[in-house]
CSV table of C-alpha atoms and ligand atoms in Angstrom, one decimal:
chain,number,residue,atom,x,y,z
A,1,MET,CA,-79.1,78.4,139.0
A,2,LEU,CA,-77.9,75.3,138.1
A,3,ALA,CA,-75.0,73.8,139.7
A,4,GLU,CA,-72.0,74.5,138.1
A,5,ILE,CA,-69.6,71.5,137.2
A,6,LYS,CA,-66.4,73.0,136.6
A,7,GLY,CA,-62.9,71.4,136.3
A,8,LEU,CA,-59.6,72.0,134.8
A,9,ASN,CA,-59.5,70.6,131.3
A,10,GLU,CA,-56.5,68.8,129.9
A,11,GLU,CA,-57.8,68.1,126.4
A,12,CYS,CA,-54.1,67.9,125.0
A,13,GLY,CA,-51.6,66.3,122.7
A,14,ILE,CA,-48.8,64.3,123.6
A,15,PHE,CA,-46.0,62.8,121.9
A,16,GLY,CA,-42.4,61.0,122.7
A,17,VAL,CA,-39.7,59.4,121.3
A,18,TRP,CA,-36.6,57.1,122.3
A,19,ASN,CA,-33.5,56.4,120.9
A,20,HIS,CA,-33.3,59.0,118.2
A,21,PRO,CA,-30.4,61.4,117.3
A,22,ALA,CA,-32.8,64.1,116.8
A,23,ALA,CA,-35.2,63.5,119.6
A,24,ALA,CA,-36.5,67.1,120.5
A,25,ASN,CA,-36.6,67.7,116.7
A,26,ILE,CA,-39.0,64.8,116.2
A,27,THR,CA,-41.0,65.7,119.0
A,28,TYR,CA,-41.5,69.2,117.6
A,29,TYR,CA,-42.6,67.8,114.2
A,30,GLY,CA,-45.0,65.1,116.2
A,31,LEU,CA,-46.6,67.5,118.2
A,32,HIS,CA,-46.9,70.1,115.2
A,33,SER,CA,-49.4,67.3,113.6
A,34,LEU,CA,-51.2,67.2,117.1
A,35,GLN,CA,-51.6,70.9,117.4
A,36,HIS,CA,-55.5,70.9,116.8
A,37,ARG,CA,-55.6,69.0,120.2
A,38,GLY,CA,-54.4,72.1,122.1
A,39,GLN,CA,-53.3,75.6,121.3
A,40,GLU,CA,-52.8,77.2,124.6
A,41,GLY,CA,-49.4,76.2,125.5
A,42,ALA,CA,-46.6,73.4,124.5
A,43,GLY,CA,-43.7,72.2,125.7
A,44,ILE,CA,-40.7,69.5,125.3
A,45,VAL,CA,-38.3,68.0,127.7
A,46,SER,CA,-35.2,65.9,126.5
A,47,THR,CA,-32.8,63.7,127.9
A,48,ASP,CA,-29.3,62.8,126.9
A,49,GLY,CA,-29.0,59.7,129.5
A,50,GLU,CA,-27.5,62.4,132.3
A,51,VAL,CA,-29.9,65.3,132.5
A,52,LEU,CA,-33.3,66.3,131.7
A,53,ARG,CA,-33.7,69.7,129.8
A,54,GLY,CA,-37.0,71.4,129.1
A,55,HIS,CA,-38.4,74.5,127.4
A,56,ARG,CA,-42.3,75.3,127.4
A,57,ASN,CA,-44.4,78.4,127.3
A,58,LEU,CA,-47.8,79.6,126.3
A,59,GLY,CA,-49.0,79.9,122.8
A,60,LEU,CA,-48.7,77.7,119.5
A,61,LEU,CA,-45.8,75.3,119.1
A,62,ALA,CA,-44.0,77.4,116.5
A,63,ASP,CA,-44.0,80.4,118.8
A,64,VAL,CA,-42.9,78.6,121.7
A,65,PHE,CA,-39.4,77.4,120.2
A,66,LYS,CA,-39.2,80.3,117.6
A,67,HIS,CA,-35.8,81.4,118.9
A,68,GLY,CA,-33.8,78.3,118.7
A,69,GLU,CA,-34.8,76.7,121.9
A,70,LEU,CA,-34.8,73.2,120.3
A,71,ASP,CA,-31.0,73.3,120.2
A,72,GLY,CA,-30.6,73.3,123.8
A,73,LEU,CA,-32.6,70.2,124.3
A,74,LYS,CA,-29.9,67.8,123.9
A,75,GLY,CA,-30.2,64.0,123.8
A,76,THR,CA,-31.8,60.7,122.2
A,77,GLY,CA,-35.2,60.7,124.2
A,78,ALA,CA,-38.0,63.5,124.5
A,79,ILE,CA,-41.4,63.9,125.3
A,80,GLY,CA,-43.8,67.1,124.7
A,81,HIS,CA,-47.3,68.3,125.1
A,82,VAL,CA,-49.6,70.7,123.3
A,83,ARG,CA,-52.2,72.1,126.1
A,84,TYR,CA,-55.7,73.2,125.2
A,85,ALA,CA,-57.1,76.3,126.3
A,86,THR,CA,-59.6,76.9,128.8
A,87,ALA,CA,-61.1,79.7,130.8
A,88,GLY,CA,-59.4,78.6,134.0
A,89,GLY,CA,-55.8,77.7,134.7
A,90,LYS,CA,-54.5,79.7,131.7
A,91,SER,CA,-51.0,80.2,133.2
A,92,LEU,CA,-47.5,79.4,132.2
A,93,GLY,CA,-47.2,77.2,135.5
A,94,ASN,CA,-49.7,74.9,133.9
A,95,VAL,CA,-48.1,74.3,130.7
A,96,GLN,CA,-46.3,70.5,130.1
A,97,PRO,CA,-44.4,68.8,130.6
A,98,PHE,CA,-43.7,69.5,134.2
A,99,LEU,CA,-40.3,68.7,135.6
A,100,PHE,CA,-39.3,67.6,138.9
A,101,HIS,CA,-36.0,67.4,140.1
A,102,PHE,CA,-35.3,64.7,142.9
A,103,GLN,CA,-32.2,63.9,144.8
A,104,GLU,CA,-30.9,61.4,142.5
A,105,SER,CA,-33.1,61.9,139.5
A,106,SER,CA,-35.5,63.8,137.4
A,107,LEU,CA,-39.0,63.1,136.1
A,108,ALA,CA,-40.6,64.6,133.4
A,109,LEU,CA,-44.4,64.2,133.3
A,110,CYS,CA,-47.4,65.1,130.7
A,111,HIS,CA,-51.0,64.2,130.7
A,112,ASN,CA,-54.0,64.0,128.4
A,113,GLY,CA,-57.1,63.8,129.9
A,114,ASN,CA,-58.9,64.6,133.0
A,115,LEU,CA,-58.8,63.4,136.5
A,116,ILE,CA,-62.1,63.0,138.2
A,117,ASN,CA,-60.8,62.6,141.9
A,118,ALA,CA,-58.0,65.0,141.7
A,119,SER,CA,-59.5,67.5,144.1
A,120,SER,CA,-59.8,64.8,146.8
A,121,LEU,CA,-56.4,63.4,146.3
A,122,ARG,CA,-54.8,66.9,146.4
A,123,ALA,CA,-56.7,67.5,149.4
A,124,GLU,CA,-55.3,64.1,151.2
A,125,LEU,CA,-51.9,64.8,149.8
A,126,GLU,CA,-51.8,68.7,151.0
A,127,LYS,CA,-52.9,67.2,154.5
A,128,GLN,CA,-49.9,65.0,154.4
A,129,GLY,CA,-47.8,68.1,153.9
A,130,ALA,CA,-47.5,68.1,150.0
A,131,ILE,CA,-47.2,71.5,148.3
A,132,PHE,CA,-48.4,71.9,145.0
A,133,GLN,CA,-47.1,74.5,142.5
A,134,THR,CA,-49.7,74.4,139.7
A,135,SER,CA,-53.4,74.2,139.6
A,136,SER,CA,-53.1,71.0,137.1
A,137,ASP,CA,-54.5,67.7,137.8
A,138,THR,CA,-51.2,66.3,136.6
A,139,GLU,CA,-49.0,67.1,139.4
A,140,VAL,CA,-50.9,64.7,141.6
A,141,LEU,CA,-49.4,62.0,139.9
A,142,ALA,CA,-45.9,63.1,140.8
A,143,HIS,CA,-46.8,63.3,144.4
A,144,LEU,CA,-48.2,60.0,144.3
A,145,ILE,CA,-45.5,58.3,143.0
A,146,LYS,CA,-42.8,60.0,145.3
A,147,ARG,CA,-44.9,58.9,148.3
A,148,SER,CA,-45.2,55.3,147.4
A,149,GLN,CA,-41.6,54.5,148.5
A,150,THR,CA,-41.5,50.9,147.2
A,151,GLY,CA,-38.0,51.5,146.5
A,152,ASP,CA,-38.8,50.6,142.6
A,153,PHE,CA,-39.8,53.3,140.5
A,154,ILE,CA,-42.0,51.2,138.4
A,155,GLN,CA,-43.8,49.8,141.4
A,156,ASP,CA,-44.2,53.3,142.6
A,157,LEU,CA,-45.7,54.5,139.2
A,158,LYS,CA,-48.3,51.4,139.4
A,159,VAL,CA,-49.2,52.4,142.9
A,160,ALA,CA,-49.8,56.0,142.0
A,161,LEU,CA,-51.8,54.8,138.5
A,162,ASN,CA,-54.2,52.8,140.7
A,163,ARG,CA,-55.1,55.8,142.8
A,164,VAL,CA,-55.9,58.2,139.9
A,165,LYS,CA,-59.3,57.9,138.7
A,166,GLY,CA,-60.7,59.2,135.3
A,167,GLY,CA,-59.3,59.9,131.8
A,168,PHE,CA,-55.7,59.7,131.4
A,169,ALA,CA,-52.8,59.2,128.9
A,170,TYR,CA,-49.6,59.9,130.6
A,171,MET,CA,-46.3,60.2,128.9
A,172,LEU,CA,-42.9,60.4,131.6
A,173,LEU,CA,-39.5,60.8,131.0
A,174,THR,CA,-36.4,60.1,133.3
A,175,GLU,CA,-32.7,60.0,132.3
A,176,LYS,CA,-33.3,56.0,131.5
A,177,GLN,CA,-36.6,55.6,130.1
A,178,MET,CA,-39.8,56.8,128.5
A,179,ILE,CA,-42.8,55.5,129.7
A,180,ALA,CA,-46.6,55.7,128.6
A,181,ALA,CA,-49.7,54.6,130.6
A,182,LEU,CA,-53.4,54.6,129.5
A,183,ASP,CA,-56.5,54.9,132.2
A,184,PRO,CA,-58.3,51.4,132.5
A,185,ASN,CA,-61.2,52.7,130.1
A,186,GLY,CA,-58.9,54.1,127.4
A,187,PHE,CA,-60.8,57.2,126.8
A,188,ARG,CA,-57.9,58.9,125.0
A,189,PRO,CA,-56.1,57.5,122.1
A,190,LEU,CA,-52.7,56.6,122.3
A,191,SER,CA,-50.4,54.6,119.7
A,192,ILE,CA,-47.0,53.2,119.4
A,193,GLY,CA,-44.9,53.7,116.6
A,194,ARG,CA,-41.5,53.2,115.2
A,195,ILE,CA,-38.8,54.7,113.1
A,196,GLY,CA,-35.9,51.9,112.5
A,197,ASP,CA,-34.5,51.5,116.1
A,198,SER,CA,-36.5,54.4,117.6
A,199,TYR,CA,-39.6,54.1,119.3
A,200,VAL,CA,-42.3,56.9,119.4
A,201,ILE,CA,-45.8,57.4,121.2
A,202,ALA,CA,-48.5,59.9,120.2
A,203,SER,CA,-51.8,60.8,120.9
A,204,GLU,CA,-52.8,60.4,117.4
A,205,THR,CA,-51.5,58.2,114.4
A,206,CYS,CA,-51.4,61.3,112.2
A,207,ALA,CA,-48.2,62.0,114.1
A,208,PHE,CA,-46.6,59.1,112.8
A,209,GLU,CA,-47.0,59.9,109.0
A,210,THR,CA,-45.2,63.3,109.7
A,211,VAL,CA,-42.4,61.9,111.5
A,212,GLY,CA,-42.0,58.9,108.9
A,213,ALA,CA,-42.8,56.3,112.0
A,214,GLU,CA,-44.6,53.0,111.1
A,215,PHE,CA,-47.8,52.2,113.5
A,216,VAL,CA,-46.9,49.3,115.8
A,217,ARG,CA,-49.9,49.0,117.9
A,218,ASP,CA,-52.3,50.8,120.4
A,219,VAL,CA,-51.6,51.4,124.0
A,220,GLU,CA,-54.6,49.4,125.5
A,221,PRO,CA,-56.4,50.3,128.7
A,222,GLY,CA,-54.4,49.7,132.0
A,223,GLU,CA,-51.2,49.3,130.1
A,224,LEU,CA,-48.0,50.7,130.8
A,225,VAL,CA,-45.3,50.9,128.3
A,226,ILE,CA,-41.9,51.2,129.2
A,227,ILE,CA,-39.0,52.3,126.4
A,228,ASP,CA,-35.6,52.1,127.3
A,229,ASP,CA,-32.3,50.9,125.7
A,230,ASP,CA,-33.6,47.4,125.9
A,231,GLY,CA,-36.2,48.3,123.6
A,232,LEU,CA,-40.1,48.2,124.3
A,233,HIS,CA,-41.6,46.2,127.3
A,234,ILE,CA,-45.6,46.2,127.9
A,235,ASP,CA,-46.6,45.9,131.5
A,236,THR,CA,-49.8,46.4,133.3
A,237,PHE,CA,-51.0,48.6,136.4
A,238,THR,CA,-54.7,47.1,136.3
A,239,LYS,CA,-56.3,44.2,134.7
A,240,GLU,CA,-59.9,45.5,135.6
A,241,VAL,CA,-60.3,47.2,132.1
A,242,LYS,CA,-63.1,48.0,129.6
A,243,HIS,CA,-62.6,50.0,126.5
A,244,SER,CA,-64.6,53.2,126.6
A,245,ILE,CA,-62.8,55.4,123.7
A,246,CYS,CA,-64.5,58.7,123.8
A,247,SER,CA,-66.7,58.8,120.7
A,248,MET,CA,-66.2,62.6,120.6
A,249,GLU,CA,-62.6,61.8,119.3
A,250,TYR,CA,-64.4,60.3,116.4
A,251,ILE,CA,-67.0,62.8,115.8
A,252,TYR,CA,-64.7,66.1,116.2
A,253,PHE,CA,-61.8,66.0,118.1
A,254,ALA,CA,-59.3,64.0,116.4
A,255,ARG,CA,-57.7,64.7,112.7
A,256,PRO,CA,-59.3,62.8,109.9
A,257,ASP,CA,-56.0,61.1,109.0
A,258,SER,CA,-55.8,59.6,112.4
A,259,ASN,CA,-56.7,55.8,113.2
A,260,ILE,CA,-58.2,55.3,116.5
A,261,ALA,CA,-58.4,51.4,117.5
A,262,GLY,CA,-57.8,50.5,113.8
A,263,ILE,CA,-60.7,53.1,112.5
A,264,ASN,CA,-59.9,55.6,110.4
A,265,VAL,CA,-61.5,58.9,111.6
A,266,HIS,CA,-62.6,60.3,108.2
A,267,SER,CA,-64.0,57.2,107.2
A,268,ALA,CA,-66.0,57.1,110.7
A,269,ARG,CA,-67.1,60.5,109.8
A,270,LYS,CA,-68.0,59.9,106.2
A,271,ARG,CA,-70.3,56.9,107.4
A,272,SER,CA,-71.8,58.9,109.8
A,273,GLY,CA,-73.0,61.1,107.2
A,274,LYS,CA,-74.4,58.5,105.0
A,275,ARG,CA,-76.3,57.3,108.1
A,276,LEU,CA,-77.4,60.6,108.6
A,277,ALA,CA,-78.8,60.9,105.1
A,278,GLN,CA,-80.8,57.5,105.7
A,279,GLU,CA,-82.1,58.6,109.0
A,280,ALA,CA,-83.1,62.1,108.0
A,281,PHE,CA,-83.4,62.7,104.4
A,282,VAL,CA,-84.4,66.2,103.1
A,283,GLU,CA,-85.5,67.2,99.8
A,284,ALA,CA,-82.6,69.7,98.8
A,285,ASP,CA,-80.3,71.2,96.2
A,286,VAL,CA,-76.9,71.3,97.8
A,287,VAL,CA,-75.3,70.0,100.6
A,288,THR,CA,-72.4,71.8,102.5
A,289,GLY,CA,-70.5,71.0,105.6
A,290,VAL,CA,-68.8,73.3,108.2
A,291,PRO,CA,-65.2,73.4,107.8
A,292,ASP,CA,-63.2,71.5,108.8
A,293,SER,CA,-64.6,68.8,111.2
A,294,SER,CA,-67.8,68.4,109.2
A,295,ILE,CA,-66.3,68.3,105.8
A,296,SER,CA,-66.2,64.2,105.7
A,297,ALA,CA,-69.9,63.6,107.2
A,298,ALA,CA,-71.0,66.4,104.7
A,299,ILE,CA,-69.5,64.2,101.9
A,300,GLY,CA,-71.0,61.1,103.3
A,301,TYR,CA,-74.2,62.6,103.4
A,302,ALA,CA,-74.4,64.0,99.9
A,303,GLU,CA,-73.4,60.8,98.6
A,304,GLU,CA,-75.9,58.6,100.1
A,305,ALA,CA,-78.6,61.4,99.3
A,306,GLY,CA,-77.5,61.8,95.6
A,307,LEU,CA,-76.8,65.6,95.8
A,308,PRO,CA,-73.9,67.7,94.9
A,309,TYR,CA,-71.4,68.3,97.8
A,310,GLU,CA,-70.5,72.0,97.5
A,311,LEU,CA,-68.0,74.2,99.7
A,312,GLY,CA,-70.9,76.7,100.8
A,313,LEU,CA,-68.9,77.9,103.6
A,314,ILE,CA,-65.4,78.9,103.9
A,315,LYS,CA,-63.3,79.1,106.8
A,316,ASN,CA,-60.4,81.5,107.6
A,317,ARG,CA,-57.5,79.5,108.6
A,318,TYR,CA,-55.9,82.3,110.6
A,319,VAL,CA,-58.3,82.1,113.3
A,320,ALA,CA,-58.0,79.7,116.0
A,321,ARG,CA,-60.8,77.6,117.3
A,322,THR,CA,-63.8,79.5,118.5
A,323,PHE,CA,-64.6,77.0,121.1
A,324,ILE,CA,-61.2,78.3,122.9
A,325,GLU,CA,-62.8,81.7,123.4
A,326,PRO,CA,-63.7,81.9,127.2
A,327,SER,CA,-66.7,84.2,127.1
A,328,GLN,CA,-69.9,83.8,125.0
A,329,GLU,CA,-69.5,87.3,123.4
A,330,LEU,CA,-65.9,86.5,122.2
A,331,ARG,CA,-67.1,83.1,120.9
A,332,GLU,CA,-69.9,84.8,118.8
A,333,GLN,CA,-67.2,87.1,117.1
A,334,GLY,CA,-65.0,84.4,116.7
A,335,VAL,CA,-67.5,82.6,114.4
A,336,ARG,CA,-68.1,85.9,112.6
A,337,MET,CA,-64.2,86.0,111.9
A,338,LYS,CA,-64.0,82.5,111.5
A,339,LEU,CA,-66.6,81.6,108.6
A,340,SER,CA,-68.1,82.9,105.5
A,341,ALA,CA,-70.8,81.9,103.2
A,342,VAL,CA,-70.1,81.1,99.3
A,343,ARG,CA,-73.0,83.2,97.8
A,344,GLY,CA,-72.7,81.8,94.5
A,345,VAL,CA,-73.2,78.4,95.8
A,346,VAL,CA,-75.9,78.9,98.4
A,347,GLN,CA,-78.1,81.8,96.6
A,348,GLY,CA,-81.6,80.7,95.8
A,349,LYS,CA,-81.0,77.0,96.9
A,350,ARG,CA,-82.1,74.5,99.2
A,351,VAL,CA,-79.2,74.1,101.5
A,352,VAL,CA,-78.7,70.5,103.8
A,353,MET,CA,-76.0,72.1,106.2
A,354,ILE,CA,-74.0,69.2,108.4
A,355,ASP,CA,-72.3,69.9,111.6
A,356,ASP,CA,-70.5,67.4,113.8
A,357,SER,CA,-72.3,68.5,116.7
A,358,ILE,CA,-74.0,71.3,118.5
A,359,VAL,CA,-72.8,72.3,121.9
A,360,ARG,CA,-74.0,75.7,122.8
A,361,GLY,CA,-75.6,76.5,119.6
A,362,THR,CA,-73.5,79.6,118.8
A,363,THR,CA,-71.8,78.1,115.7
A,364,SER,CA,-75.3,76.6,114.2
A,365,LYS,CA,-77.3,79.7,114.9
A,366,ARG,CA,-74.5,82.0,113.1
A,367,ILE,CA,-74.1,79.6,110.0
A,368,VAL,CA,-77.9,79.5,109.6
A,369,SER,CA,-77.9,83.1,109.1
A,370,LEU,CA,-74.7,83.7,107.3
A,371,LEU,CA,-76.3,81.0,104.6
A,372,ARG,CA,-79.6,83.2,104.6
A,373,GLU,CA,-77.8,86.3,104.3
A,374,ALA,CA,-75.9,84.8,101.5
A,375,GLY,CA,-79.4,83.9,99.9
A,376,ALA,CA,-80.1,80.5,100.5
A,377,LYS,CA,-83.9,79.7,100.4
A,378,GLU,CA,-84.0,76.9,103.0
A,379,VAL,CA,-81.5,75.9,105.4
A,380,HIS,CA,-81.9,72.5,106.7
A,381,VAL,CA,-79.3,71.5,109.7
A,382,ARG,CA,-78.2,68.0,110.1
A,383,ILE,CA,-76.2,66.9,113.0
A,384,ALA,CA,-73.6,63.8,112.5
A,385,SER,CA,-74.1,63.1,116.3
A,386,PRO,CA,-76.8,62.8,118.9
A,387,PRO,CA,-78.2,65.7,121.1
A,388,LEU,CA,-75.1,66.5,123.4
A,389,ALA,CA,-76.9,66.7,126.7
A,390,TYR,CA,-74.6,65.6,129.2
A,391,PRO,CA,-70.8,67.0,130.4
A,392,CYS,CA,-67.7,65.2,130.0
A,393,PHE,CA,-65.5,64.5,132.9
A,394,TYR,CA,-62.9,62.5,131.1
A,395,GLY,CA,-60.9,65.3,129.1
A,396,ILE,CA,-63.2,67.0,126.8
A,397,ASP,CA,-63.9,70.5,127.3
A,398,ILE,CA,-67.7,70.4,128.1
A,399,GLN,CA,-68.1,70.2,131.8
A,400,THR,CA,-71.1,72.3,132.5
A,401,ARG,CA,-74.7,71.0,131.7
A,402,ASN,CA,-76.2,74.5,131.7
A,403,GLU,CA,-74.0,75.5,128.9
A,404,LEU,CA,-75.4,72.3,126.5
A,405,ILE,CA,-78.4,73.5,124.3
A,406,ALA,CA,-79.5,70.1,124.1
A,407,ALA,CA,-79.6,69.4,127.9
A,408,ASN,CA,-81.9,72.4,128.4
A,409,HIS,CA,-84.2,72.4,125.1
A,410,SER,CA,-85.9,70.2,122.8
A,411,VAL,CA,-84.8,69.5,119.1
A,412,ASP,CA,-87.7,71.6,118.0
A,413,GLU,CA,-86.8,74.3,120.4
A,414,ILE,CA,-83.0,74.5,119.3
A,415,CYS,CA,-84.3,74.2,115.6
A,416,GLN,CA,-86.1,77.6,116.6
A,417,ILE,CA,-83.3,78.9,118.2
A,418,ILE,CA,-80.7,78.7,115.7
A,419,GLY,CA,-83.3,79.7,113.0
A,420,ALA,CA,-83.0,76.4,110.7
A,421,ASP,CA,-86.1,75.4,108.6
A,422,SER,CA,-85.5,72.0,109.8
A,423,LEU,CA,-82.9,70.1,112.4
A,424,THR,CA,-82.1,66.5,112.7
A,425,TYR,CA,-79.6,64.7,114.7
A,426,LEU,CA,-78.0,61.2,114.2
A,427,SER,CA,-79.2,58.6,116.7
A,428,GLU,CA,-77.3,57.1,119.0
A,429,ASP,CA,-77.4,53.5,117.6
A,430,GLY,CA,-76.6,55.3,114.2
A,431,LEU,CA,-73.5,56.9,115.6
A,432,VAL,CA,-72.4,53.6,117.0
A,433,GLN,CA,-72.9,51.7,113.8
A,434,ALA,CA,-71.2,54.3,111.6
A,435,ILE,CA,-68.1,54.5,114.1
A,436,GLY,CA,-68.2,50.8,113.7
A,437,LYS,CA,-68.1,49.3,117.2
A,438,PRO,CA,-64.0,48.7,117.5
A,439,TYR,CA,-64.5,46.4,120.5
A,440,PRO,CA,-68.1,44.6,119.6
A,441,ASN,CA,-68.4,42.7,122.9
A,442,GLU,CA,-68.2,45.8,125.1
A,443,PRO,CA,-71.0,48.2,125.5
A,444,TYR,CA,-71.7,50.7,122.9
A,445,GLY,CA,-69.0,48.6,121.0
A,446,GLY,CA,-66.3,50.0,123.1
A,447,LEU,CA,-67.1,53.7,123.0
A,448,CYS,CA,-68.0,56.1,125.7
A,449,MET,CA,-71.4,57.7,124.7
A,450,ALA,CA,-71.8,59.5,128.1
A,451,TYR,CA,-72.3,62.9,126.3
A,452,PHE,CA,-75.4,61.6,124.8
A,453,ASN,CA,-76.9,59.7,127.3
A,454,GLY,CA,-75.3,60.2,130.7
A,455,ASP,CA,-74.3,56.7,130.8
A,456,TYR,CA,-70.8,57.2,132.4
A,457,PRO,CA,-68.6,54.3,132.2
A,458,THR,CA,-66.9,55.0,135.9
A,459,ASP,CA,-68.1,56.5,139.2
A,460,LEU,CA,-67.9,59.9,139.1
A,461,TYR,CA,-66.0,60.7,142.2
A,462,ASP,CA,-65.4,64.3,142.9
A,463,TYR,CA,-67.8,65.5,140.5
A,464,GLU,CA,-70.7,63.0,141.4
A,465,ALA,CA,-72.7,65.4,144.1
A,466,ASP,CA,-72.5,68.5,141.6
A,467,TYR,CA,-73.6,66.4,138.6
A,468,LEU,CA,-76.5,64.9,140.5
A,469,ALA,CA,-77.7,68.6,141.5
A,470,SER,CA,-77.6,69.8,138.3
A,471,LEU,CA,-79.7,66.8,137.1
A,472,ILE,CA,-82.2,67.4,139.9
A,473,GLU,CA,-82.2,71.3,139.0
A,474,GLN,CA,-82.8,70.6,135.3
A,475,LYS,CA,-85.6,68.3,136.0
A,476,LYS,CA,-87.1,71.2,138.1
A,477,LEU,CA,-86.9,73.7,135.3
A,478,LYS,CA,-88.3,71.4,132.6
B,501,AMP,P1,-71.2,75.7,119.8
B,501,AMP,O1,-71.0,76.7,118.8
B,501,AMP,O2,-70.8,75.7,121.0
B,501,AMP,O3,-72.7,74.8,119.3
B,501,AMP,O4,-69.8,74.5,119.2
B,501,AMP,C1,-70.4,73.8,118.2
B,501,AMP,C2,-69.0,73.5,117.3
B,501,AMP,O5,-67.8,73.3,118.1
B,501,AMP,C3,-69.3,72.5,116.3
B,501,AMP,O6,-68.9,73.2,115.1
B,501,AMP,C4,-67.9,71.5,116.6
B,501,AMP,O7,-67.3,71.4,115.4
B,501,AMP,C5,-67.2,72.4,117.6
B,501,AMP,N1,-67.0,71.6,118.9
B,501,AMP,C6,-67.7,70.5,119.4
B,501,AMP,N2,-67.1,70.0,120.7
B,501,AMP,C7,-65.8,70.9,120.8
B,501,AMP,C8,-65.1,70.7,121.7
B,501,AMP,N3,-65.1,69.6,123.0
B,501,AMP,N4,-64.3,71.5,121.6
B,501,AMP,C9,-63.8,72.4,120.7
B,501,AMP,N5,-65.1,72.4,119.5
B,501,AMP,C10,-66.0,71.6,119.7
């Protein structure tokens, strides 16, 4: 048996606004455009300068706030969260923002990312008498802040932020201020925007379009952004920083209309498709992409290959992402409900099918057979990222190596398993060039490429031993 590396995944979306008369409503709209980052639960906490009020529940944002709950969230400051579904930790207690009431003040807190030293910190804190109410990593930060006792909240927060390791974008709200903090590698995107005299902060810039905000700047690794009635203050909690923006945000996770580190996600995906056509051209009649995340790459491939891009696959918009289903059987059923092939487009044709990534192989296998059932003569699969063979510990829900088809099989074997006529992945260098090296002087142009090469930008702390064991086991199997 391979060692199982599992953790609580916090692959989420966060949003906050300060100094706006309709803060909770703006947060609702902002979160709505971040719903793709998490569908399991949602919540908003607001402040009127005196009291923090919150509402949260399991489910999609629109369901959580369907009975007028927003009306009760008074005040001009608010933060909110949409949470990603995972097999574990699926309970109301883990839905954020968390709201803590202390003797003199209150604190709301939400988090996007995954801490890699959360369980050892938790054990240490429990030994000191802390009682945790949830199984979420996020609570650890609140305990660390409270224990620091410097007498100054921002100082306490800085102490706490230097203890947590891994991927984190935090939003905090007190009666008097809204604060955002980004981990020293900047794994997750986080940007600052402005609507007149109000500031907004969001996981992705697509939320700014929705609420009518203009982009101000990205939050940089190691920064603490404090917004209060005096305006915006940028502080830092560490100077030891190195950009390692999660490449999967560009490949799959973020919305195409978002910009990350100044690079538009759709354009990066389109370039990766073009590059794929240069690296892995194949004679064919049509190009199609798996909706929605692969359409940009498919358009790029078609343009470069001089082939027509066609809608060969249609997605039923009313089925949530299949990846969310915790069991393999449910996931397979999910793919069937979600996608259909368009017979008129693919019948009798040699089809190039572009997907952004292969994780377990469920989607590709199903799509190849859908296309064949619809009469495709040949199905050539092209993947707009390199083989995904290493887990992510910084907040993307891929934490068990034995689930990853490319960790256990060669490209030829995967091609056979998914039943394609040919299969080619984009090269590592091709991906880095296509995204466009947002920080040219840093490794991989400032991207985290660990999924593809195991080159983790940090120590792995609590995950190290399991991870090494899984690598050794893997070698034995091969
Ligand atoms: P699989 O069916 O397990 O091979 O998953 C591959 C599909 O899931 C691809 O079509 C991707 O668009 C999508 N995908 C890739 N990474 C993730 C992720 N971290 N969370 C959810 N879906 C993903």
